[in-house]
mmCIF file of N, CA and C in Angstrom:
data_model
loop_
_atom_site.group_PDB
_atom_site.id
_atom_site.type_symbol
_atom_site.label_atom_id
_atom_site.label_comp_id
_atom_site.label_asym_id
_atom_site.label_seq_id
_atom_site.Cartn_x
_atom_site.Cartn_y
_atom_site.Cartn_z
ATOM 1 N N MET A 12 6.878 21.869 9.971
ATOM 2 C CA MET A 12 6.294 20.912 9.727
ATOM 3 C C MET A 12 6.151 20.532 8.311
ATOM 4 N N PRO A 13 6.690 18.903 8.015
ATOM 5 C CA PRO A 13 6.838 18.706 6.600
ATOM 6 C C PRO A 13 5.700 19.083 6.000
ATOM 7 N N PHE A 14 5.834 19.047 4.488
ATOM 8 C CA PHE A 14 4.845 19.199 3.513
ATOM 9 C C PHE A 14 4.562 17.978 3.401
ATOM 10 N N THR A 15 2.956 17.638 2.872
ATOM 11 C CA THR A 15 2.702 16.215 2.398
ATOM 12 C C THR A 15 1.379 16.612 1.423
ATOM 13 N N ARG A 16 1.477 16.139 0.364
ATOM 14 C CA ARG A 16 0.291 16.285 -0.623
ATOM 15 C C ARG A 16 -0.017 14.791 -1.101
ATOM 16 N N SER A 17 -1.227 14.429 -1.716
ATOM 17 C CA SER A 17 -1.465 13.300 -2.441
ATOM 18 C C SER A 17 -0.978 12.848 -3.679
ATOM 19 N N ILE A 18 -0.762 12.023 -4.374
ATOM 20 C CA ILE A 18 -0.018 11.680 -5.512
ATOM 21 C C ILE A 18 -1.330 12.720 -6.657
ATOM 22 N N GLU A 19 -2.449 12.477 -6.637
ATOM 23 C CA GLU A 19 -3.244 13.011 -7.335
ATOM 24 C C GLU A 19 -2.621 14.566 -7.461
ATOM 25 N N SER A 20 -2.553 15.336 -6.141
ATOM 26 C CA SER A 20 -2.406 16.495 -6.007
ATOM 27 C C SER A 20 -0.903 16.971 -6.659
ATOM 28 N N ALA A 21 -0.081 16.273 -6.486
ATOM 29 C CA ALA A 21 1.308 16.484 -6.805
ATOM 30 C C ALA A 21 1.369 16.318 -8.372
ATOM 31 N N LEU A 22 0.097 15.765 -8.927
ATOM 32 C CA LEU A 22 0.140 15.525 -10.538
ATOM 33 C C LEU A 22 -0.710 16.780 -11.339
ATOM 34 N N THR A 23 -1.794 16.916 -10.442
ATOM 35 C CA THR A 23 -2.467 17.945 -11.189
ATOM 36 C C THR A 23 -2.681 19.509 -10.790
ATOM 37 N N ASP A 24 -2.329 19.823 -9.363
ATOM 38 C CA ASP A 24 -2.753 21.060 -8.527
ATOM 39 C C ASP A 24 -1.473 21.824 -8.871
ATOM 40 N N PRO A 25 -1.848 23.241 -8.793
ATOM 41 C CA PRO A 25 -0.925 24.301 -8.772
ATOM 42 C C PRO A 25 0.091 24.090 -7.645
ATOM 43 N N LEU A 26 1.137 24.277 -7.928
ATOM 44 C CA LEU A 26 2.798 23.902 -6.968
ATOM 45 C C LEU A 26 3.104 25.281 -6.668
ATOM 46 N N PRO A 27 3.222 25.454 -5.368
ATOM 47 C CA PRO A 27 4.067 26.900 -5.194
ATOM 48 C C PRO A 27 5.615 27.068 -5.655
ATOM 49 N N ASP A 28 5.930 28.134 -5.585
ATOM 50 C CA ASP A 28 7.287 28.181 -6.285
ATOM 51 C C ASP A 28 8.163 27.838 -5.213
ATOM 52 N N THR A 29 8.069 27.428 -4.277
ATOM 53 C CA THR A 29 9.170 26.684 -3.362
ATOM 54 C C THR A 29 9.233 25.130 -3.474
ATOM 55 N N GLU A 30 8.070 24.462 -4.288
ATOM 56 C CA GLU A 30 8.014 23.353 -4.248
ATOM 57 C C GLU A 30 8.427 22.784 -5.968
ATOM 58 N N ASP A 31 9.331 21.908 -5.800
ATOM 59 C CA ASP A 31 9.883 20.883 -7.344
ATOM 60 C C ASP A 31 8.723 20.165 -7.610
ATOM 61 N N PRO A 32 8.456 19.939 -8.812
ATOM 62 C CA PRO A 32 7.288 19.011 -9.267
ATOM 63 C C PRO A 32 8.008 17.462 -9.124
ATOM 64 N N ILE A 33 7.101 16.665 -9.011
ATOM 65 C CA ILE A 33 7.676 15.331 -9.272
ATOM 66 C C ILE A 33 7.699 14.912 -10.764
ATOM 67 N N ALA A 34 8.383 13.729 -10.880
ATOM 68 C CA ALA A 34 8.766 13.391 -12.547
ATOM 69 C C ALA A 34 7.444 12.983 -13.105
ATOM 70 N N GLY A 35 6.358 12.560 -12.143
ATOM 71 C CA GLY A 35 5.541 12.239 -12.770
ATOM 72 C C GLY A 35 4.135 12.800 -13.550
ATOM 73 N N ARG A 36 4.650 14.192 -13.081
ATOM 74 C CA ARG A 36 3.597 15.652 -13.316
ATOM 75 C C ARG A 36 3.872 15.566 -14.960
ATOM 76 N N ALA A 37 5.063 16.038 -15.396
ATOM 77 C CA ALA A 37 5.022 16.211 -16.882
ATOM 78 C C ALA A 37 4.668 14.863 -17.557
ATOM 79 N N ALA A 38 4.995 13.782 -17.446
ATOM 80 C CA ALA A 38 4.521 12.858 -17.791
ATOM 81 C C ALA A 38 3.025 12.461 -18.018
ATOM 82 N N TYR A 39 2.228 12.883 -16.764
ATOM 83 C CA TYR A 39 0.838 12.738 -16.921
ATOM 84 C C TYR A 39 0.313 13.671 -17.445
ATOM 85 N N GLN A 40 0.898 14.891 -17.590
ATOM 86 C CA GLN A 40 0.261 15.720 -18.290
ATOM 87 C C GLN A 40 0.164 15.773 -19.959
ATOM 88 N N ALA A 41 1.672 15.189 -20.057
ATOM 89 C CA ALA A 41 1.610 14.762 -21.647
ATOM 90 C C ALA A 41 0.901 13.739 -22.220
ATOM 91 N N LEU A 42 0.496 12.840 -21.372
ATOM 92 C CA LEU A 42 -0.488 11.744 -21.755
ATOM 93 C C LEU A 42 -1.754 12.111 -21.675
ATOM 94 N N ARG A 43 -2.237 12.769 -20.801
ATOM 95 C CA ARG A 43 -3.483 13.432 -20.738
ATOM 96 C C ARG A 43 -3.573 14.350 -22.157
ATOM 97 N N GLN A 44 -2.784 15.172 -22.268
ATOM 98 C CA GLN A 44 -2.963 16.261 -23.380
ATOM 99 C C GLN A 44 -3.256 15.168 -24.889
ATOM 100 N N ARG A 45 -2.846 14.012 -24.896
ATOM 101 C CA ARG A 45 -3.034 13.148 -25.879
ATOM 102 C C ARG A 45 -4.347 12.296 -26.068
ATOM 103 N N GLY A 46 -5.040 12.874 -25.160
ATOM 104 C CA GLY A 46 -6.208 11.956 -24.674
ATOM 105 C C GLY A 46 -6.113 10.572 -24.119
ATOM 106 N N LEU A 47 -5.230 10.354 -23.632
ATOM 107 C CA LEU A 47 -4.903 9.198 -22.357
ATOM 108 C C LEU A 47 -5.238 9.256 -21.196
ATOM 109 N N PRO A 48 -6.036 8.748 -20.544
ATOM 110 C CA PRO A 48 -6.225 8.912 -19.331
ATOM 111 C C PRO A 48 -5.714 8.054 -17.982
ATOM 112 N N PHE A 49 -4.577 8.296 -18.161
ATOM 113 C CA PHE A 49 -3.471 7.556 -17.163
ATOM 114 C C PHE A 49 -4.000 8.158 -15.885
ATOM 115 N N VAL A 50 -4.234 7.375 -14.778
ATOM 116 C CA VAL A 50 -4.169 7.641 -13.405
ATOM 117 C C VAL A 50 -2.739 7.114 -12.455
ATOM 118 N N PRO A 51 -2.822 7.648 -11.137
ATOM 119 C CA PRO A 51 -1.882 7.201 -10.687
ATOM 120 C C PRO A 51 -1.992 6.187 -9.795
ATOM 121 N N VAL A 52 -1.358 5.255 -9.578
ATOM 122 C CA VAL A 52 -1.787 3.787 -8.811
ATOM 123 C C VAL A 52 -0.456 3.400 -7.730
ATOM 124 N N HIS A 53 -0.972 3.129 -6.429
ATOM 125 C CA HIS A 53 0.179 2.823 -5.594
ATOM 126 C C HIS A 53 0.667 1.333 -6.065
ATOM 127 N N THR A 54 1.856 1.082 -5.945
ATOM 128 C CA THR A 54 2.347 -0.180 -6.592
ATOM 129 C C THR A 54 2.844 -0.841 -5.441
ATOM 130 N N GLY A 55 3.065 -0.388 -4.229
ATOM 131 C CA GLY A 55 3.548 -1.234 -3.114
ATOM 132 C C GLY A 55 4.912 -0.278 -2.624
ATOM 133 N N GLY A 56 5.245 -0.371 -1.161
ATOM 134 C CA GLY A 56 6.318 -0.002 -0.841
ATOM 135 C C GLY A 56 6.879 1.851 -1.088
ATOM 136 N N GLY A 57 5.710 2.434 -1.176
ATOM 137 C CA GLY A 57 5.677 3.910 -1.355
ATOM 138 C C GLY A 57 6.101 4.152 -2.554
ATOM 139 N N CYS A 58 5.649 3.249 -3.713
ATOM 140 C CA CYS A 58 6.062 3.638 -5.246
ATOM 141 C C CYS A 58 4.711 3.774 -5.755
ATOM 142 N N PHE A 59 4.765 4.910 -6.755
ATOM 143 C CA PHE A 59 3.333 4.893 -7.330
ATOM 144 C C PHE A 59 3.851 4.948 -9.007
ATOM 145 N N ALA A 60 2.963 4.831 -9.909
ATOM 146 C CA ALA A 60 3.011 4.513 -11.213
ATOM 147 C C ALA A 60 1.761 5.266 -12.085
ATOM 148 N N LEU A 61 1.930 5.234 -13.231
ATOM 149 C CA LEU A 61 0.744 5.982 -13.771
ATOM 150 C C LEU A 61 0.104 4.536 -14.774
ATOM 151 N N SER A 62 -1.078 4.560 -14.443
ATOM 152 C CA SER A 62 -1.683 3.307 -15.198
ATOM 153 C C SER A 62 -2.934 3.922 -16.147
ATOM 154 N N LEU A 63 -3.092 2.958 -17.119
ATOM 155 C CA LEU A 63 -4.171 2.912 -18.133
ATOM 156 C C LEU A 63 -4.588 1.669 -18.035
ATOM 157 N N THR A 64 -5.925 1.133 -17.870
ATOM 158 C CA THR A 64 -6.465 0.050 -17.877
ATOM 159 C C THR A 64 -7.443 0.095 -19.147
ATOM 160 N N LEU A 65 -7.157 -1.107 -19.791
ATOM 161 C CA LEU A 65 -7.643 -1.586 -21.288
ATOM 162 C C LEU A 65 -8.430 -2.705 -20.491
ATOM 163 N N PRO A 66 -9.302 -2.909 -22.007
ATOM 164 C CA PRO A 66 -10.307 -4.280 -21.723
ATOM 165 C C PRO A 66 -9.386 -5.682 -21.837
ATOM 166 N N ASP A 67 -8.125 -5.538 -22.395
ATOM 167 C CA ASP A 67 -7.169 -6.883 -22.024
ATOM 168 C C ASP A 67 -6.135 -6.636 -21.391
ATOM 169 N N GLY A 68 -5.933 -5.253 -20.557
ATOM 170 C CA GLY A 68 -4.656 -5.655 -19.745
ATOM 171 C C GLY A 68 -4.638 -4.026 -19.155
ATOM 172 N N GLU A 69 -3.332 -3.873 -18.821
ATOM 173 C CA GLU A 69 -2.888 -2.467 -18.354
ATOM 174 C C GLU A 69 -1.658 -2.044 -18.578
ATOM 175 N N ILE A 70 -1.554 -0.705 -18.797
ATOM 176 C CA ILE A 70 -0.142 -0.240 -19.255
ATOM 177 C C ILE A 70 0.307 0.555 -17.681
ATOM 178 N N LEU A 71 1.319 0.289 -17.324
ATOM 179 C CA LEU A 71 1.965 0.813 -16.292
ATOM 180 C C LEU A 71 3.288 2.013 -16.721
ATOM 181 N N VAL A 72 3.335 2.895 -16.269
ATOM 182 C CA VAL A 72 4.403 3.955 -16.625
ATOM 183 C C VAL A 72 5.263 4.354 -15.296
ATOM 184 N N ALA A 73 6.577 4.204 -15.166
ATOM 185 C CA ALA A 73 7.547 4.466 -14.321
ATOM 186 C C ALA A 73 8.464 4.917 -14.664
ATOM 187 N N ASP A 74 9.556 5.200 -13.768
ATOM 188 C CA ASP A 74 11.227 5.502 -14.092
ATOM 189 C C ASP A 74 11.391 4.952 -12.736
ATOM 190 N N ASP A 75 12.184 3.702 -12.998
ATOM 191 C CA ASP A 75 12.913 2.953 -11.833
ATOM 192 C C ASP A 75 12.000 2.660 -10.877
ATOM 193 N N GLY A 76 10.519 2.289 -11.181
ATOM 194 C CA GLY A 76 9.417 1.922 -10.299
ATOM 195 C C GLY A 76 9.020 2.765 -9.674
ATOM 196 N N GLN A 77 9.115 4.380 -9.957
ATOM 197 C CA GLN A 77 8.560 5.321 -9.418
ATOM 198 C C GLN A 77 8.270 6.605 -10.177
ATOM 199 N N ILE A 78 7.315 7.176 -10.081
ATOM 200 C CA ILE A 78 6.977 8.576 -10.704
ATOM 201 C C ILE A 78 6.928 9.490 -9.554
ATOM 202 N N ALA A 79 6.980 9.307 -8.341
ATOM 203 C CA ALA A 79 6.948 10.567 -7.212
ATOM 204 C C ALA A 79 8.240 10.750 -6.632
ATOM 205 N N HIS A 80 9.188 10.795 -7.418
ATOM 206 C CA HIS A 80 10.630 11.515 -7.228
ATOM 207 C C HIS A 80 10.724 12.683 -7.834
ATOM 208 N N ASP A 81 11.638 13.772 -7.364
ATOM 209 C CA ASP A 81 11.935 14.766 -8.033
ATOM 210 C C ASP A 81 12.274 14.664 -9.496
ATOM 211 N N ALA A 82 11.503 15.700 -10.223
ATOM 212 C CA ALA A 82 11.743 15.452 -11.885
ATOM 213 C C ALA A 82 13.543 15.519 -12.094
ATOM 214 N N THR A 83 14.146 16.142 -11.138
ATOM 215 C CA THR A 83 15.666 16.414 -11.516
ATOM 216 C C THR A 83 16.044 15.342 -11.096
ATOM 217 N N ASP A 84 15.538 14.357 -10.358
ATOM 218 C CA ASP A 84 16.396 12.877 -10.458
ATOM 219 C C ASP A 84 15.951 11.968 -11.475
ATOM 220 N N HIS A 85 15.040 12.473 -12.544
ATOM 221 C CA HIS A 85 14.677 11.328 -13.503
ATOM 222 C C HIS A 85 15.757 10.740 -14.273
ATOM 223 N N GLY A 86 15.300 9.590 -14.376
ATOM 224 C CA GLY A 86 16.536 8.671 -15.536
ATOM 225 C C GLY A 86 15.994 8.707 -16.829
ATOM 226 N N ALA A 87 14.657 7.602 -16.978
ATOM 227 C CA ALA A 87 14.228 7.394 -18.338
ATOM 228 C C ALA A 87 12.851 6.608 -18.100
ATOM 229 N N TRP A 88 11.602 6.979 -18.640
ATOM 230 C CA TRP A 88 10.691 6.288 -18.555
ATOM 231 C C TRP A 88 10.750 5.165 -19.248
ATOM 232 N N LEU A 89 9.765 4.046 -18.356
ATOM 233 C CA LEU A 89 9.529 2.811 -19.126
ATOM 234 C C LEU A 89 7.847 2.676 -18.755
ATOM 235 N N ALA A 90 7.359 2.302 -19.983
ATOM 236 C CA ALA A 90 5.981 1.836 -20.182
ATOM 237 C C ALA A 90 6.083 0.231 -20.465
ATOM 238 N N CYS A 91 4.863 -0.459 -19.758
ATOM 239 C CA CYS A 91 4.947 -1.579 -20.276
ATOM 240 C C CYS A 91 3.584 -2.060 -20.188
ATOM 241 N N PHE A 92 2.853 -3.026 -21.092
ATOM 242 C CA PHE A 92 1.454 -3.275 -21.166
ATOM 243 C C PHE A 92 1.725 -4.644 -20.464
ATOM 244 N N TYR A 93 0.942 -4.901 -19.622
ATOM 245 C CA TYR A 93 0.671 -6.402 -18.980
ATOM 246 C C TYR A 93 -1.077 -6.933 -19.506
ATOM 247 N N ALA A 94 -0.333 -8.057 -20.178
ATOM 248 C CA ALA A 94 -1.709 -8.218 -20.587
ATOM 249 C C ALA A 94 -2.597 -9.330 -19.885
ATOM 250 N N THR A 95 -4.096 -9.335 -19.594
ATOM 251 C CA THR A 95 -4.836 -9.897 -18.461
ATOM 252 C C THR A 95 -4.645 -11.458 -19.320
ATOM 253 N N PRO A 96 -4.497 -12.386 -18.422
ATOM 254 C CA PRO A 96 -4.946 -12.553 -16.788
ATOM 255 C C PRO A 96 -3.294 -12.267 -16.060
ATOM 256 N N SER A 97 -2.400 -11.612 -16.621
ATOM 257 C CA SER A 97 -1.016 -11.547 -15.985
ATOM 258 C C SER A 97 -1.676 -10.242 -15.128
ATOM 259 N N SER A 98 -0.411 -10.263 -13.799
ATOM 260 C CA SER A 98 -0.605 -9.241 -13.147
ATOM 261 C C SER A 98 0.670 -8.433 -12.928
ATOM 262 N N PRO A 99 0.584 -7.116 -13.261
ATOM 263 C CA PRO A 99 1.793 -5.899 -13.171
ATOM 264 C C PRO A 99 2.781 -6.467 -12.077
ATOM 265 N N TYR A 100 2.267 -7.016 -10.975
ATOM 266 C CA TYR A 100 3.004 -7.325 -9.868
ATOM 267 C C TYR A 100 3.586 -8.569 -9.829
ATOM 268 N N ASP A 101 3.319 -9.589 -10.404
ATOM 269 C CA ASP A 101 3.999 -10.763 -11.008
ATOM 270 C C ASP A 101 3.706 -11.228 -11.971
ATOM 271 N N PRO A 102 4.302 -10.716 -13.239
ATOM 272 C CA PRO A 102 3.665 -10.741 -14.848
ATOM 273 C C PRO A 102 4.534 -12.366 -15.368
ATOM 274 N N ALA A 103 3.756 -13.181 -15.986
ATOM 275 C CA ALA A 103 4.346 -14.232 -16.656
ATOM 276 C C ALA A 103 4.951 -13.147 -17.817
ATOM 277 N N GLU A 104 6.301 -13.828 -18.140
ATOM 278 C CA GLU A 104 7.194 -13.057 -19.163
ATOM 279 C C GLU A 104 6.386 -12.927 -20.599
ATOM 280 N N ASP A 105 5.526 -13.768 -20.977
ATOM 281 C CA ASP A 105 4.825 -13.433 -22.330
ATOM 282 C C ASP A 105 3.718 -12.783 -22.485
ATOM 283 N N ASP A 106 3.286 -12.312 -21.136
ATOM 284 C CA ASP A 106 2.384 -11.508 -21.239
ATOM 285 C C ASP A 106 2.992 -9.756 -20.982
ATOM 286 N N VAL A 107 4.059 -9.805 -21.136
ATOM 287 C CA VAL A 107 4.377 -8.408 -20.794
ATOM 288 C C VAL A 107 5.203 -7.826 -22.006
ATOM 289 N N THR A 108 4.657 -6.443 -22.399
ATOM 290 C CA THR A 108 5.043 -5.913 -23.881
ATOM 291 C C THR A 108 5.827 -4.630 -23.459
ATOM 292 N N GLU A 109 6.961 -4.285 -23.891
ATOM 293 C CA GLU A 109 7.697 -3.353 -23.166
ATOM 294 C C GLU A 109 6.892 -2.126 -24.570
ATOM 295 N N VAL A 110 6.355 -1.072 -24.302
ATOM 296 C CA VAL A 110 5.706 -0.161 -25.259
ATOM 297 C C VAL A 110 6.532 0.935 -25.456
ATOM 298 N N TYR A 111 7.451 1.424 -24.367
ATOM 299 C CA TYR A 111 8.381 2.598 -24.380
ATOM 300 C C TYR A 111 9.799 2.148 -23.281
ATOM 301 N N VAL A 112 10.699 2.367 -23.904
ATOM 302 C CA VAL A 112 11.987 1.973 -23.056
ATOM 303 C C VAL A 112 12.710 3.441 -23.218
ATOM 304 N N GLY A 113 12.979 4.298 -22.344
ATOM 305 C CA GLY A 113 13.912 5.344 -22.565
ATOM 306 C C GLY A 113 14.921 5.049 -22.399
ATOM 307 N N ASP A 114 16.224 5.638 -23.075
ATOM 308 C CA ASP A 114 17.444 4.894 -23.106
ATOM 309 C C ASP A 114 18.444 5.901 -22.076
ATOM 310 N N GLY A 115 17.996 6.855 -21.569
ATOM 311 C CA GLY A 115 18.553 7.769 -20.651
ATOM 312 C C GLY A 115 19.094 8.912 -21.389
ATOM 313 N N THR A 116 19.199 9.094 -22.803
ATOM 314 C CA THR A 116 19.856 9.922 -23.609
ATOM 315 C C THR A 116 19.328 11.260 -23.602
ATOM 316 N N LEU A 117 17.957 11.440 -23.449
ATOM 317 C CA LEU A 117 17.108 12.457 -23.796
ATOM 318 C C LEU A 117 16.924 13.150 -22.331
ATOM 319 N N ASP A 118 16.792 14.688 -22.426
ATOM 320 C CA ASP A 118 16.521 15.516 -21.355
ATOM 321 C C ASP A 118 14.977 15.091 -20.872
ATOM 322 N N PHE A 119 14.912 15.534 -19.811
ATOM 323 C CA PHE A 119 13.310 15.345 -19.039
ATOM 324 C C PHE A 119 12.263 15.675 -20.109
ATOM 325 N N ALA A 120 12.182 16.821 -20.367
ATOM 326 C CA ALA A 120 11.098 17.220 -21.335
ATOM 327 C C ALA A 120 11.113 16.127 -22.533
ATOM 328 N N ALA A 121 11.836 16.194 -23.387
ATOM 329 C CA ALA A 121 12.012 15.176 -24.409
ATOM 330 C C ALA A 121 11.507 13.645 -24.321
ATOM 331 N N ASP A 122 11.969 13.220 -23.181
ATOM 332 C CA ASP A 122 11.477 11.968 -22.620
ATOM 333 C C ASP A 122 10.112 12.134 -22.410
ATOM 334 N N CYS A 123 9.608 12.752 -22.145
ATOM 335 C CA CYS A 123 8.318 12.742 -21.408
ATOM 336 C C CYS A 123 7.521 12.900 -23.011
ATOM 337 N N ALA A 124 8.119 13.576 -23.722
ATOM 338 C CA ALA A 124 7.304 13.712 -25.332
ATOM 339 C C ALA A 124 7.350 12.618 -25.992
ATOM 340 N N ALA A 125 8.636 11.986 -25.742
ATOM 341 C CA ALA A 125 8.635 10.422 -26.502
ATOM 342 C C ALA A 125 7.947 9.548 -26.204
ATOM 343 N N LEU A 126 7.762 9.484 -24.629
ATOM 344 C CA LEU A 126 7.052 8.456 -23.884
ATOM 345 C C LEU A 126 5.501 8.727 -24.426
ATOM 346 N N ALA A 127 5.104 9.968 -24.514
ATOM 347 C CA ALA A 127 3.287 10.209 -24.749
ATOM 348 C C ALA A 127 3.114 9.967 -26.258
ATOM 349 N N ASP A 128 4.270 10.344 -26.798
ATOM 350 C CA ASP A 128 4.149 9.847 -28.424
ATOM 351 C C ASP A 128 4.136 8.551 -28.806
ATOM 352 N N ALA A 129 5.167 7.454 -28.113
ATOM 353 C CA ALA A 129 5.087 6.178 -28.167
ATOM 354 C C ALA A 129 3.728 5.458 -27.725
ATOM 355 N N LEU A 130 3.058 6.088 -26.659
ATOM 356 C CA LEU A 130 2.025 5.239 -26.089
ATOM 357 C C LEU A 130 0.883 5.755 -26.926
ATOM 358 N N ASP A 131 0.638 7.053 -27.465
ATOM 359 C CA ASP A 131 -0.459 7.531 -28.178
ATOM 360 C C ASP A 131 -0.413 6.410 -29.492
ATOM 361 N N ARG A 132 0.745 6.391 -30.070
ATOM 362 C CA ARG A 132 0.512 5.389 -31.107
ATOM 363 C C ARG A 132 0.377 3.936 -30.972
ATOM 364 N N TRP A 133 0.958 3.267 -29.684
ATOM 365 C CA TRP A 133 0.614 2.036 -29.475
ATOM 366 C C TRP A 133 -1.014 2.028 -28.907
ATOM 367 N N VAL A 134 -1.060 2.793 -28.124
ATOM 368 C CA VAL A 134 -2.754 2.735 -27.899
ATOM 369 C C VAL A 134 -4.031 2.806 -28.946
ATOM 370 N N THR A 135 -3.580 3.692 -30.064
ATOM 371 C CA THR A 135 -4.199 3.798 -31.272
ATOM 372 C C THR A 135 -4.267 2.524 -32.070
ATOM 373 N N ALA A 136 -2.964 1.800 -32.306
ATOM 374 C CA ALA A 136 -2.763 0.790 -33.196
ATOM 375 C C ALA A 136 -3.642 -0.464 -31.941
ATOM 376 N N HIS A 137 -3.400 -0.466 -31.015
ATOM 377 C CA HIS A 137 -3.731 -1.647 -30.080
ATOM 378 C C HIS A 137 -5.436 -1.388 -29.979
ATOM 379 N N ARG A 138 -6.119 -0.210 -29.961
ATOM 380 C CA ARG A 138 -7.197 0.025 -29.999
ATOM 381 C C ARG A 138 -8.030 -0.495 -31.339
ATOM 382 N N SER A 139 -7.367 -0.209 -32.517
ATOM 383 C CA SER A 139 -8.161 -0.467 -33.901
ATOM 384 C C SER A 139 -7.916 -2.204 -34.095
ATOM 385 N N GLY A 140 -7.092 -2.865 -33.242
ATOM 386 C CA GLY A 140 -7.078 -4.142 -33.391
ATOM 387 C C GLY A 140 -7.704 -4.690 -32.480
ATOM 388 N N THR A 141 -8.519 -4.169 -31.524
ATOM 389 C CA THR A 141 -9.248 -4.741 -30.468
ATOM 390 C C THR A 141 -10.573 -3.980 -30.460
ATOM 391 N N GLY A 142 -10.858 -2.844 -31.191
ATOM 392 C CA GLY A 142 -12.153 -2.094 -30.968
ATOM 393 C C GLY A 142 -12.367 -1.426 -29.640
ATOM 394 N N PHE A 143 -11.778 -1.581 -28.758
ATOM 395 C CA PHE A 143 -11.989 -0.947 -27.524
ATOM 396 C C PHE A 143 -12.112 0.428 -27.724
ATOM 397 N N VAL A 144 -13.089 1.511 -27.298
ATOM 398 C CA VAL A 144 -12.879 2.919 -26.849
ATOM 399 C C VAL A 144 -12.189 3.237 -25.453
ATOM 400 N N LEU A 145 -11.297 4.345 -25.408
ATOM 401 C CA LEU A 145 -10.906 4.628 -24.373
ATOM 402 C C LEU A 145 -11.936 5.818 -23.625
ATOM 403 N N THR A 146 -12.037 5.674 -22.242
ATOM 404 C CA THR A 146 -12.915 6.563 -21.462
ATOM 405 C C THR A 146 -12.089 7.187 -20.286
ATOM 406 N N SER A 147 -12.425 8.360 -19.823
ATOM 407 C CA SER A 147 -11.591 8.566 -18.737
ATOM 408 C C SER A 147 -12.422 8.784 -17.376
#
């Protein structure tokens, strides 16, 4: 019988010793530890990203379009801010800001930490410019 779990469970629930974590788990936990209430979203085609909705847009985080692959298959994180009214599924080029672009040289843990640090700095600076307050 194949094992199945929800994306939320894969990010937050205890894992049995026989199950490897998905790549998004460490990124999700690092972001939440910094007070950034990212949530998983289905982006189509069986792919998931981490999302943070802001008053003027949305940040999506993925590794080659996906967070739900084995952490051992991680390449590098990419985090983009999609300004409203743009859609992250069909964005206008001027409405997309690359917030973090991993270059593939960091190990998995360091890339997760660098992603969380970059997003924490960017959201803090963005928040001070727009006056919004994060809520989880």
